[in-house]
XYZ file of C-alpha atoms in Angstrom:
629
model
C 114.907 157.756 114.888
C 112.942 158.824 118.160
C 109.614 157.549 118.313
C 106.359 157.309 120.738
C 103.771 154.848 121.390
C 100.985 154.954 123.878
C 100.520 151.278 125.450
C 96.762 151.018 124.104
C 97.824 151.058 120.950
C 99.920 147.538 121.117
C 98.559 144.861 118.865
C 98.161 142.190 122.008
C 96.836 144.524 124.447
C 93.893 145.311 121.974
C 90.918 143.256 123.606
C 92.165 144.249 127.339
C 92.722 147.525 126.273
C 88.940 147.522 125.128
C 87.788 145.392 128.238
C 89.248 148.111 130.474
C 87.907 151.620 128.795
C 84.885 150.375 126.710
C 87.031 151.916 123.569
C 88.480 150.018 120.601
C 91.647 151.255 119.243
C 91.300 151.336 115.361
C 94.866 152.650 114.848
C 97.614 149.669 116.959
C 101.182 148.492 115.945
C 102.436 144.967 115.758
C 104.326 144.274 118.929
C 106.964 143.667 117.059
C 107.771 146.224 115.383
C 108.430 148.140 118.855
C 110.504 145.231 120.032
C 112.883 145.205 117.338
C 113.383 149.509 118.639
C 117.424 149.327 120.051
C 115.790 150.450 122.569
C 112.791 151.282 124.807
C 111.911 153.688 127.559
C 109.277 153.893 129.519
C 107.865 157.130 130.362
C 106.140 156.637 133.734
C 103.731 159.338 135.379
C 100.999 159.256 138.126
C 97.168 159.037 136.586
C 97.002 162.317 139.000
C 99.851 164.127 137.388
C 98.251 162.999 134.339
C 95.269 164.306 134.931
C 96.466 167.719 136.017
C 98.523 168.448 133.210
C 95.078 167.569 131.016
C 93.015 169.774 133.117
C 95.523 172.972 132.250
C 95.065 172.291 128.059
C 98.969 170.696 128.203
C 97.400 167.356 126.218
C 94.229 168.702 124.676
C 92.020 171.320 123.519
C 90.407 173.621 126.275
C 86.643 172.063 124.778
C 87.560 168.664 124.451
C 89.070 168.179 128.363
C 85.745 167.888 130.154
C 84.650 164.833 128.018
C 88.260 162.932 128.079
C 88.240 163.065 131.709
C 84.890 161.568 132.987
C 85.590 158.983 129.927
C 88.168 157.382 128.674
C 91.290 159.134 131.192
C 89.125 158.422 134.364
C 91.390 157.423 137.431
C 90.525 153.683 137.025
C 91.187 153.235 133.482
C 94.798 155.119 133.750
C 95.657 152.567 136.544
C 95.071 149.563 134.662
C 96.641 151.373 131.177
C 99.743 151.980 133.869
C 99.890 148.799 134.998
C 99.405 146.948 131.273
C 102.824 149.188 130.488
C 105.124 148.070 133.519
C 104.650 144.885 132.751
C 104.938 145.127 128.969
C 108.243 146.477 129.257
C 109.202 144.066 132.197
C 108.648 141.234 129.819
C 111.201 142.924 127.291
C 113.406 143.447 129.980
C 113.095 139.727 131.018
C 113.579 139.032 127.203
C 116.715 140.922 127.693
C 117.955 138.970 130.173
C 117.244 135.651 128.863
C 119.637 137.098 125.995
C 122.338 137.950 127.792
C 122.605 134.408 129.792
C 122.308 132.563 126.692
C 125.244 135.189 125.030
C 127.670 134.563 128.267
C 126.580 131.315 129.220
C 125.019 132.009 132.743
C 124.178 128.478 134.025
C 123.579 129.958 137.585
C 120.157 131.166 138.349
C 119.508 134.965 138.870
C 116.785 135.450 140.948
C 115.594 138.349 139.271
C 111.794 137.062 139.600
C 110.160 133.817 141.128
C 109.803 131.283 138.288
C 108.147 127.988 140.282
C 108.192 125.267 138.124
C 105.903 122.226 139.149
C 107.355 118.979 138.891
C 104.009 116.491 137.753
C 103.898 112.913 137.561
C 100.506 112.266 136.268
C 99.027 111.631 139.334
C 96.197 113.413 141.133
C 98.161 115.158 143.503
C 99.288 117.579 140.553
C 96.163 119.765 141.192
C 97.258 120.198 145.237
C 100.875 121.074 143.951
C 100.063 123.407 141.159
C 97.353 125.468 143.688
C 100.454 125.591 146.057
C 102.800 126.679 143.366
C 99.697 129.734 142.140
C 100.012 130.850 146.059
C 103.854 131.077 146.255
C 103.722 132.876 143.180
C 101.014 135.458 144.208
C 103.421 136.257 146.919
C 106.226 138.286 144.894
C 105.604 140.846 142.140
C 105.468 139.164 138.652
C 105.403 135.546 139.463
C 105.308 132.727 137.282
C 103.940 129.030 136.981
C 105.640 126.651 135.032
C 104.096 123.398 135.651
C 106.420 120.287 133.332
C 105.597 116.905 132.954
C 108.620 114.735 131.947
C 108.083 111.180 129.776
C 110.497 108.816 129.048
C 112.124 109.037 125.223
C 110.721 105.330 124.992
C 107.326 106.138 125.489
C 106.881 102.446 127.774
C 105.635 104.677 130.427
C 102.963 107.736 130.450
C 100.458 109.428 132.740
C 96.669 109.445 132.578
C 96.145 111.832 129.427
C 93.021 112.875 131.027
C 94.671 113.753 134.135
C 97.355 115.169 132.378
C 94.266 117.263 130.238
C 93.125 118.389 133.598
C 96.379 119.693 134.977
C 96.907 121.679 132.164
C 93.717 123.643 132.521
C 93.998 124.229 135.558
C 97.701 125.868 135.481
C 96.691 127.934 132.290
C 93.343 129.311 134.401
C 95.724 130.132 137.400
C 98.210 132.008 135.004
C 100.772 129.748 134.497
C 101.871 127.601 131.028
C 102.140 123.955 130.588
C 105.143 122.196 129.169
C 105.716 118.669 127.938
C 109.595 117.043 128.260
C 111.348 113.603 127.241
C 114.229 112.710 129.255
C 115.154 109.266 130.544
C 116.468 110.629 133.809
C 113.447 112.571 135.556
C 115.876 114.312 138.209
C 118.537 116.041 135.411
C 115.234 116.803 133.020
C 113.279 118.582 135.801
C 117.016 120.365 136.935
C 117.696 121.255 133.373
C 114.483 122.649 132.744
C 114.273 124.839 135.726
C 117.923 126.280 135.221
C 117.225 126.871 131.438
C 113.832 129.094 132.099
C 115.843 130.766 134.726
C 113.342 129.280 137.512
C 113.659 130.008 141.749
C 111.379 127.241 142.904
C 110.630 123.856 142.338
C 107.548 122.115 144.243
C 107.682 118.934 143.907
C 105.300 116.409 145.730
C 105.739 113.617 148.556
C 106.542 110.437 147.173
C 103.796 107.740 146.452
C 105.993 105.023 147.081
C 106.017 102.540 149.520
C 108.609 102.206 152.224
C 110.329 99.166 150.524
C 110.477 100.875 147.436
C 112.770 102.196 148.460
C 115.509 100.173 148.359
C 115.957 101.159 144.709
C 116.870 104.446 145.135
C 115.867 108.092 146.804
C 113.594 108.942 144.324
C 112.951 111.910 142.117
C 112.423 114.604 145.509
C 115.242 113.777 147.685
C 117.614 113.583 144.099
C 116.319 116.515 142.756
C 117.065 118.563 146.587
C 120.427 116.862 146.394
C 121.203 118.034 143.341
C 119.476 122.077 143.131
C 122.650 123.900 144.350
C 122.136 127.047 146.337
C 119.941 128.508 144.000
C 117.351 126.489 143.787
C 114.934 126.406 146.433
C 112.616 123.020 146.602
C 109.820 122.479 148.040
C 108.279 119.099 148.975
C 104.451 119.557 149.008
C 102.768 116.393 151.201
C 99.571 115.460 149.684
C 96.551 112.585 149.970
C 98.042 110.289 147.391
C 101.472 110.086 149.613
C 102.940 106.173 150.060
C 100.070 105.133 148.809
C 102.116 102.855 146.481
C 102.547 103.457 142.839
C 101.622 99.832 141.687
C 103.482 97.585 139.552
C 103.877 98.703 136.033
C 101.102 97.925 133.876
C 102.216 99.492 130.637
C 104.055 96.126 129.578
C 101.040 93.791 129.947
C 98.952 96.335 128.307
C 101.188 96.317 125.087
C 101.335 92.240 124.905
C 98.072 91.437 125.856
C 96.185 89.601 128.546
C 96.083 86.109 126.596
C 100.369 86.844 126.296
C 100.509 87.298 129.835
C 98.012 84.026 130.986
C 100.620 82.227 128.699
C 103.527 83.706 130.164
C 102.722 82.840 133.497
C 101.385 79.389 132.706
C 104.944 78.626 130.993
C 107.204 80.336 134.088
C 105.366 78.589 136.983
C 103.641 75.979 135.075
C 106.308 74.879 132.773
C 109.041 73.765 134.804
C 106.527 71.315 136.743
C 105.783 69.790 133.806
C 109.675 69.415 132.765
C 110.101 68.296 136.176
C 108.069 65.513 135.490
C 109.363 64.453 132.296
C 113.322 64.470 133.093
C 112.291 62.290 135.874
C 111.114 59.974 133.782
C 114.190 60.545 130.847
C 117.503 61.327 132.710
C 119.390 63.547 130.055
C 122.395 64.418 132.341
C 122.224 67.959 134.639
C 123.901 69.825 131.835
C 120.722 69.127 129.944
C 118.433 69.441 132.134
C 120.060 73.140 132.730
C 119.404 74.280 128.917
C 115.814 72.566 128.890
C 115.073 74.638 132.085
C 116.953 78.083 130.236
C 115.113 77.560 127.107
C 111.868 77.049 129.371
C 112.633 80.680 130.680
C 113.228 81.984 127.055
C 109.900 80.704 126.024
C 108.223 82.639 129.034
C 110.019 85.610 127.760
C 108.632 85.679 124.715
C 105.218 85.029 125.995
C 104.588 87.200 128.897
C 107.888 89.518 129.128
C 110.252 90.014 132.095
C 108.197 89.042 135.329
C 107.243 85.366 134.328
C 110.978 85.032 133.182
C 112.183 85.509 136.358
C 109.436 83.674 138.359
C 110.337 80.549 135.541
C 114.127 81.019 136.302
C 113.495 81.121 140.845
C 111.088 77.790 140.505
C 113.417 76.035 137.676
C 116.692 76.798 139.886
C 114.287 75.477 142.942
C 113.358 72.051 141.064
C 117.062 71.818 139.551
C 118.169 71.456 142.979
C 115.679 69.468 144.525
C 115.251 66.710 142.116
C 118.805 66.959 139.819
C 121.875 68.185 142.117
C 123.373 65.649 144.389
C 122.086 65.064 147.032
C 118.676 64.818 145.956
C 115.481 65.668 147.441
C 117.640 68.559 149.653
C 118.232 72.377 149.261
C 122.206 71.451 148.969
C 124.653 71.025 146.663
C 127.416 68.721 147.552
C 129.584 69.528 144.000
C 131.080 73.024 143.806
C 130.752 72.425 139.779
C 126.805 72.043 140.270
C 126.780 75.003 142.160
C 128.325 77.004 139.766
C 126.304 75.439 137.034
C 123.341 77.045 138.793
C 124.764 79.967 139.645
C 125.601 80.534 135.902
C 121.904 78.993 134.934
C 120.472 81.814 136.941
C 122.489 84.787 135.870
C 121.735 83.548 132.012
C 118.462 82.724 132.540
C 118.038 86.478 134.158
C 119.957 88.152 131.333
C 118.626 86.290 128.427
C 114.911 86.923 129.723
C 115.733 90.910 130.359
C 117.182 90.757 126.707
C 114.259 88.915 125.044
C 111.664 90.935 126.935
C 113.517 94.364 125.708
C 113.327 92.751 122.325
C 109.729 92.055 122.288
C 108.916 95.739 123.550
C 111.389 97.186 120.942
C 109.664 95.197 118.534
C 106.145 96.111 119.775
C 107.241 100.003 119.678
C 108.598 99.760 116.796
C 105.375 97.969 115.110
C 103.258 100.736 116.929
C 105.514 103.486 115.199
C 104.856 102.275 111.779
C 101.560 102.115 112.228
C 101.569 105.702 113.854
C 103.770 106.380 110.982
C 101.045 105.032 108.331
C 98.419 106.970 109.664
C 100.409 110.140 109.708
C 101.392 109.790 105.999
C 97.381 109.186 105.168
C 96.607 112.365 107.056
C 99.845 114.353 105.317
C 98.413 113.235 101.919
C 95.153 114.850 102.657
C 96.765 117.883 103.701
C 98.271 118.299 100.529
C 95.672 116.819 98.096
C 92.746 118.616 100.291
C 90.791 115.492 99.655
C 89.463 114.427 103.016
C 85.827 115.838 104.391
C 85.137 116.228 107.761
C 82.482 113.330 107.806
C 84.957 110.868 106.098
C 87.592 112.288 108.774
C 86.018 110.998 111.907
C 84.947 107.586 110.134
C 88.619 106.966 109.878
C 89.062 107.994 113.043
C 86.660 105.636 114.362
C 87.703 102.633 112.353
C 91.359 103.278 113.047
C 90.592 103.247 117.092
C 87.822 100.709 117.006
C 85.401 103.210 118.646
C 82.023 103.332 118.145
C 81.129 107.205 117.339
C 83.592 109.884 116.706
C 82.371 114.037 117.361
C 84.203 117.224 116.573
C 82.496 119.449 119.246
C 82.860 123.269 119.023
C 81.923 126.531 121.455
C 82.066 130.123 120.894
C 83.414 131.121 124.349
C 84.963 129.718 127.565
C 80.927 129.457 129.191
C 79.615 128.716 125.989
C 77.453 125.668 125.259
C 78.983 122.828 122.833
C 78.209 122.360 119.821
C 78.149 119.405 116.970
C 80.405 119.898 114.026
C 80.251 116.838 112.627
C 79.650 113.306 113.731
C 79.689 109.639 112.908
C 78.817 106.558 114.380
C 76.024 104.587 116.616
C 75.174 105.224 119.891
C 73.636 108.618 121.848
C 75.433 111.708 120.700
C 77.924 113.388 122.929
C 77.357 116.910 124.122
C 80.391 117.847 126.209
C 83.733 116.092 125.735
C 83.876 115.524 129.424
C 80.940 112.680 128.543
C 82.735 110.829 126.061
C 85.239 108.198 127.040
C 88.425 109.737 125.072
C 88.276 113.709 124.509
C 91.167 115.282 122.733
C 91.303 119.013 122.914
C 92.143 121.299 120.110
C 92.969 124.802 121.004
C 91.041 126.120 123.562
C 87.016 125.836 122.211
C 86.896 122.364 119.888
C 87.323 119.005 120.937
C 87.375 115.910 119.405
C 85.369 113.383 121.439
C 85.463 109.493 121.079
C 82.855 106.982 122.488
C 83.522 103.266 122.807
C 86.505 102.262 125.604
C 88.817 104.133 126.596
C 92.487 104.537 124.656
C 96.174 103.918 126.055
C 98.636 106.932 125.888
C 100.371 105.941 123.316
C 97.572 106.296 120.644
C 96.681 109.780 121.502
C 99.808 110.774 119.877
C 98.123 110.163 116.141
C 94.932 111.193 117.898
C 96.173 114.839 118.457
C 97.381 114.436 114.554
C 93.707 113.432 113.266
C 92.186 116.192 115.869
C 94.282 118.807 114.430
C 93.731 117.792 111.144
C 89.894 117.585 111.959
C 89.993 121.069 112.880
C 91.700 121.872 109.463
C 88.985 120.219 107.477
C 86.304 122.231 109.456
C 87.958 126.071 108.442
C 88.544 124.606 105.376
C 84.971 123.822 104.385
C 83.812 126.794 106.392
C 86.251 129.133 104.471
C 85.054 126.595 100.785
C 81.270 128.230 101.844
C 82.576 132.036 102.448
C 84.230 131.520 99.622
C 81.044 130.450 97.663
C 78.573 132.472 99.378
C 81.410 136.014 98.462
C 81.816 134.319 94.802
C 77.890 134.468 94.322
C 77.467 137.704 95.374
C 80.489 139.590 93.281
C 78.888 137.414 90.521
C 75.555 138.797 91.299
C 76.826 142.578 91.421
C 78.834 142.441 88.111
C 75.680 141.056 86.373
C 73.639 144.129 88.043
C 76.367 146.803 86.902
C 76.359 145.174 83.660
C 72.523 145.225 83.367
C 71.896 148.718 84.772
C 74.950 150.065 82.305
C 73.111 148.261 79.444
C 69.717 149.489 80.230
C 70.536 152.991 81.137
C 70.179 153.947 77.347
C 67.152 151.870 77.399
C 65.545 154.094 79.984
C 66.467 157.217 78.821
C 64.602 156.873 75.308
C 60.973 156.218 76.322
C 61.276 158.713 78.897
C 62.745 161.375 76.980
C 59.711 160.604 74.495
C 57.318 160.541 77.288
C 58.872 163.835 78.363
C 58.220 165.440 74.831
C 55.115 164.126 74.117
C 53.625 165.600 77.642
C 55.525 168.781 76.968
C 54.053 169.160 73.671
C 50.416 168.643 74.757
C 50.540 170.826 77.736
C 52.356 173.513 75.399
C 49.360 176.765 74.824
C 51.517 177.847 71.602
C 50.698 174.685 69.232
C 47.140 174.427 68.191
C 47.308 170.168 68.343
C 44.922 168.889 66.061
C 43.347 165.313 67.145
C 44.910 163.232 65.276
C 47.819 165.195 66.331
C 46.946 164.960 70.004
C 46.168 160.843 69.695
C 49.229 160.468 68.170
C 51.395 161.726 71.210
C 48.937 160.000 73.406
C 50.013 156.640 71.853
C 53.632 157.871 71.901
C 53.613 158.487 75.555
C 51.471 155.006 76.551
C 54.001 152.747 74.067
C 57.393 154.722 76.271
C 55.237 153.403 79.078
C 54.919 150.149 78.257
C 58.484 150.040 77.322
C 59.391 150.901 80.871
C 57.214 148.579 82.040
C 58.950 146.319 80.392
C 61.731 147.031 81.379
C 61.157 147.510 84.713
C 59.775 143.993 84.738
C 63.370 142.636 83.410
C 64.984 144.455 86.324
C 62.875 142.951 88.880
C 62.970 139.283 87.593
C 66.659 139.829 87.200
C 67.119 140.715 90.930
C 64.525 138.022 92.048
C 66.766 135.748 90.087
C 69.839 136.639 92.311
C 68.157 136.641 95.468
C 66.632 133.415 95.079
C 62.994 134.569 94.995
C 62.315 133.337 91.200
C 63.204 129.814 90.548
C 63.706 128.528 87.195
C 61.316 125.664 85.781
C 63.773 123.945 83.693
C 62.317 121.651 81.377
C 63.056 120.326 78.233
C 61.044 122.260 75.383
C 61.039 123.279 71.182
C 62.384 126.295 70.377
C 59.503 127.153 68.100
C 57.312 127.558 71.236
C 58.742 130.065 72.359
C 60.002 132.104 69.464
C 56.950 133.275 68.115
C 55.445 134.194 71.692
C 58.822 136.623 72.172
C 57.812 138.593 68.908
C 54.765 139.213 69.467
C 55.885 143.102 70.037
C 57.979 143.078 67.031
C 56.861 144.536 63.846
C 56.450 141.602 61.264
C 58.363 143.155 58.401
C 61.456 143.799 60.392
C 61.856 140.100 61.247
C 62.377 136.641 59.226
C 61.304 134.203 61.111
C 63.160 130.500 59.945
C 63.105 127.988 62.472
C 64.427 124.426 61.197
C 62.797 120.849 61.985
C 66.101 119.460 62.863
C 66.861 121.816 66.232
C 66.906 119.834 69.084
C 64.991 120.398 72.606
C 66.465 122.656 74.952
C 66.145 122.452 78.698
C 65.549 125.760 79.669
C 62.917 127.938 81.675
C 60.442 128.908 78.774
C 59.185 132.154 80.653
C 62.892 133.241 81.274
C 63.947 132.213 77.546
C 61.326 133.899 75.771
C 61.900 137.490 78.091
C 65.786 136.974 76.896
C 64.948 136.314 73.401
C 62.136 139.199 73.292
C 64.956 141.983 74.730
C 67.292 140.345 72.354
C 65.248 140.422 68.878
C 63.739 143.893 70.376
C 67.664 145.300 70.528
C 68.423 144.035 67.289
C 65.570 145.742 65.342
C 66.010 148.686 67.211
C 69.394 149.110 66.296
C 69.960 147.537 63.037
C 70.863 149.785 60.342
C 68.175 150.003 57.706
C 67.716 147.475 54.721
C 70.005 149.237 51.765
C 72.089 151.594 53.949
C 75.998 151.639 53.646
C-alpha cells in the first residue's frame, strides 16, 4: 500500500506546525505509524514551484487559490514546513543507520553528522565547554550536543547536583540532551559512550589538577586523546578553573563525620606518643611493641578512615626506630631482622588500614542503601495503596532530611511565575526554587524545593523518588477534583432529564385545560351562561396555579444543583410538615394517620414538604377510583 502524508499533519510537529502558520491541524497521525511504513520518500519541491502549480488550479479550486496563497501557503510558512520535513526524514534516516551498525557491528565511527559529546566533571567550567561544544555544532548542518557526566558505580564520589542542575539546562536550551553514566574508569566510559551514539567530537576541558598531581597518572584528557583512534577528534577546551587544584577528597569525611575524623587524627598522630611513652616505661620486647603500634593504626582506621592510618603508621615507624631499634635515639637500624620487621610493620599497617577503611565505607554505603531502600518501599506502598496526600508527602520529606520546610512549586510556562502547590514547615515561604537551599526539579515546570542546609549527593537519589512521587500525588488529587466536579455535574443532568421527562405530562395538562377553557370563552357559537363562564374562569386560574407550581419545583430544583438554594437541615416531626403539604389536596381523597412513635428526621422542612406535596398530589391524581377493578 502507497500512501501520502503532508508534514503538518505529524503528531510531534503539531504545536510548531501551529507556531509557524497560525493554523491548528485537527486531522494528524501518530509518528509512528509512518515510521513503521517499509519505507519513506520524500517528495521535495521549491515553495516557488509550489506556488505556481497552485496559481494554475493543479492543487485547488480556481475560487479558493487567492485565499490559500496570502495565508496559510505564503513563501515563509512553506520554508519552514520544508525545512520541518528534511529533517524529519533525516532523523529516520539517522534511525536507519543506527540500525544497521548495531545489525553488522560497526564499532568505527561514520562521520555521517557531527555528534560532540561534552565530557563534564561537575565543575564550573562545564558551562565554557558546553557553549564551545553549541558553536562547533552550529558549524555543520544537523549538529548535535551530547553533553555526559560519568559517576563512579560506588557512588563515594559525585559532582555538585546544583551544578550538575545547571549544566543540564543550559545544554537542553542550546539544543543538545543531557545524559547520566556509571563507569569506574572515566576514560573507557566517555570512549564508549561517544562510539556507541556514533559521536565525531569530544571537548573535553583542561585539567584542574595541580602539577604534582600528576605523578598519578595523565588524567582523563591526555587518556582519552590517547585512546580516540582516528576517528575521533578531541578537543581540549582551556578554561578559568584550569590547575587550580581539585582538593583532597572530601566525600569520605563527609560520610563518617567530623567528630570520626577529630578522633581519627587524635589516635594516628596522637596515639603513638602516648604508646611511646608507656613502652618506655614497660619494655614488652620490639615484636610487641610492633603489634601495639599496628593495632594503634587499626584503631585510627576505624575512626577516621585511610589518611590518619597512614599518618599513624609514618609517625609509629618514626618512634619504632628512634626509641626501640638498636641503636637507639638514631634514624638506623643496625639488625637486618629489625629492618625487615619494619619494613613488614609498614606494608601491614598500610594494607590493613586501606582494608579497614574500605570496610567502613562499604559498611556506611551499604547502611545508606537500606535506608534509601526503606524509604523507597514507603513511597512504592503509597503508589499502590494511593494513600499518601500531598501535605503528608512533604512532611515526610522534611522529617526524613531534617529540613525545616518542604514546597512543591509549579509554573505554567518557561517565563511563568511560580507557584505554591503545597507546603509544610516553619520559616518564610519559598517562591523560586533557585531561593531554597536544595531544589529538585521535576520535568520541566515543578520543583520540589527544600529549606534548612544543604544535602550531600547521595540523598538526592531518594529525593528525585519523593519529588516524582510528589508530582504524582498532585495529578492525582487534581484528576480526584475533575473527577468530582464531572461526577456532580452528570449527576446533576440525569436528575434534570429525569425531572423534565417526569414533568412533561405535568405541563401538558393544565395547559391543554387552559387552552380549552380560553378557546371556549372566546368561541361566538356557545351562548356561555355565567355560571358557565366562572366556571372556565376558575378552570383556567387553578391550570395556572398548577404551573406555577410547577414552575416553582423546576427552579428550586436547578437552584439546588447550582448551589444557589442551600438546605437548612434540622432535625424536625414529621407531623409538621405533613399537614402543611396537603393543604391543596382535597380532604376526602386523603387519610391522614401519622403515629406517635415516628422518630425526628433531619431534613430541610421547606424542601420536604414541596417533595411530599408533588408526591401526595401525583398519587391522588392518578389513583384509580375507590371501587374500580
Amino acid at each position: 500500500m502507497i500512501s501520502t502524508v503532508n508534514i503538518q499533519h505529524l503528531e510531534s510537529l503539531g504545536d510548531v506546525v501551529e507556531s509557524i502558520t497560525g493554523v491548528r491541524q485537527q486531522e494528524t497521525v501518530p509518528d509512528e505509524v509512518v515510521r513503521r511504513a517499509d519505507q519513506i520518500e520524500l517528495v521535495d519541491m521549491s515553495p516557488q514551484a509550489l506556488r505556481r502549480r497552485m496559481a494554475h488550479g493543479n492543487i485547488y479550486q480556481p475560487d479558493k487559490v487567492d485565499a490559500a496563497l496570502s495565508n496559510y501557503f505564503r513563501p515563509g510558512n512553506l520554508t519552514a514546513l520544508r525545512e520541518l520535513a528534511l529533517l524529519w526524514v533525516a532523523d529516520r534516516v539517522d534511525e536507519y543507520l543506527q540500525q544497521y551498525r548495531s545489525e553488522h557491528r560497526v564499532s568505527r565511527i561514520w562521520g555521517s553528522r557531527e555528534r560532540i559529546v561534552v565530557g563534564l566533571t561537575g565543575g564550573p567550567e562545564g558551562r565554557t565547554l558546553i557553549r564551545r561544544a553549541a558553536r562547533l555544532a552550529e558549524k555543520g548542518a544537523g549538529g548535535e550536543v551530547l553533553a555526559v557526566y560519568i559517576a563512579r558505580s560506588d557512588g563515594l564520589t559525585s559532582a555538585s547536583p546544583k551544578e550538575l542542575a545547571v549544566q543540564r539546562t543550559l545544554v537542553e536550551d542550546l539544543g543538545g540532551t543531557f545524559h547520566h553514566v556509571v563507569g569506574d574508569d572515566i576514560p573507557a566510559a566517555l570512549l564508549d559512550f561517544a562510539r556507541g551514539v556514533n559521536a565525531t567530537q569530544i571537548v573535553l576541558g583542561s585539567s584542574r589538577r595541580k602539577s604534582w598531581q600528576y605523578v598519578f597518572g595523565p588524567g582523563v584528557g591526555a587518556t582519552v586523546a590517547r585512546e580516540s583512534g582516528p576517528d575521533l577528534d578531541v578537543h581540549i577546551v582551556t578554561h578559568e578553573e584550569a590547575a587550580k587544584g581539585r582538593g583532597l577528597p572530601v566525600s569520605r569525611g563527609a560520610r563518617l563525620g567530623r567528630a570520626r575524623l577529630v578522633w581519627g587524627w587524635v589516635a594516628g598522630l596522637g596515639g603513638p606518643v602516648l604508646l611511646t611513652l608507656v613502652l618506655n616505661t614497660v619494655h614488652l620486647g620490639l615484636a610487641n611493641d610492633v603489634l601495639l603500634y599496628l593495632a594503634l593504626t587499626v584503631a585510627a582506621a576505624l575512626l577516621g578512615g585511610l589518611y590518619p592510618a597512614l599518618a599513624s603508621a609514618a609517625v609509629g615507624s618514626l618512634l619504632l626506630n628512634w626509641f626501640f631499634t638498636p641503636p637507639v635515639h638514631r634514624i638506623t637500624i643496625s639488625d637486618p631482622r629489625n629492618m625487615l620487621a619494619l619494613g613488614i610493620f609498614v606494608g601491614v599497617a598500610v594494607s590493613v588500614a586501606s582494608v579497614v577503611d574500605v570496610a567502613a565505607r562499604r559498611t556506611h554505603q551499604a547502611a545508606r542503601l537500606r535506608a534509601e531502600s526503606e524509604i523507597l518501599s514507603f513511597l512504592a506502598g503509597n503508589v499502590l495503596r494511593g494513600e499518601t496526600g500531598l501535605e503528608d508527602l512533604l512532611e515526610r520529606v522534611r522529617e526524613t532530611f531534617g529540613m525545616e520546610s518542604a514546597a512543591l512549586l509549579e509554573r505554567a510556562g518557561d517565563v511563568a511565575p511560580w507557584t505554591c502547590a503545597g507546603r509544610v514547615g516553619a520559616g518564610p515561604p519559598v517562591r523560586r526554587p533557585e531561593d531554597a537551599d536544595v531544589d529538585m526539579p521535576v520535568g520541566d515546570h515543578m520543583a520540589l524545593a527544600l529549606t534548612g542546609r544543604v544535602l550531600p549527593a547521595e540523598d538526592r537519589r531518594v529525593l528525585a523518588a519523593f519529588a516524582a512521587q510528589a508530582a504524582v500525588v498532585l495529578d492525582r488529587r487534581r484528576l480526584r477534583e475533575e473527577a468530582d466536579r464531572a461526577r456532580a455535574l452528570a449527576e446533576g443532568n440525569r436528575i434534570r432529564t429525569a425531572l423534565l421527562a417526569a414533568v412533561s405530562h405535568d405541563l401538558r395538562t393544565p395547559l391543554a385545560g387552559i387552552k380549552a377553557a380560553v378557546t371556549g370563552l372566546r368561541s361566538q357559537d356557545v351562548a356561555w351562561s355565567e355560571e358557565d363562564r366562572a366556571e372556565l374562569l376558575e378552570g383556567i386560574e387553578e391550570g395556572a396555579d398548577r404551573l406555577d407550581h410547577l414552575v416553582g419545583n423546576l427552579l428550586d430544583m436547578s437552584r439546588l444543583q447550582t448551589g444557589t438554594v442551600t438546605p437548612l437541615i434540622r432535625e424536625i416531626d414529621v407531623d409538621e410538615v405533613v399537614p402543611t403539604a396537603l393543604g391543596g389536596v382535597p380532604e376526602a381523597a386523603v387519610d391522614l394517620d401519622i403515629p406517635e412513635s415516628l422518630p425526628m428526621v433531619a431534613v430541610d422542612a421547606g424542601l420536604l414538604e414541596r417533595s411530599m406535596a408533588n408526591l401526595v398530589e401525583n398519587a391522588v391524581k392518578y389513583s384509580p377510583p375507590a371501587g374500580a377493578s
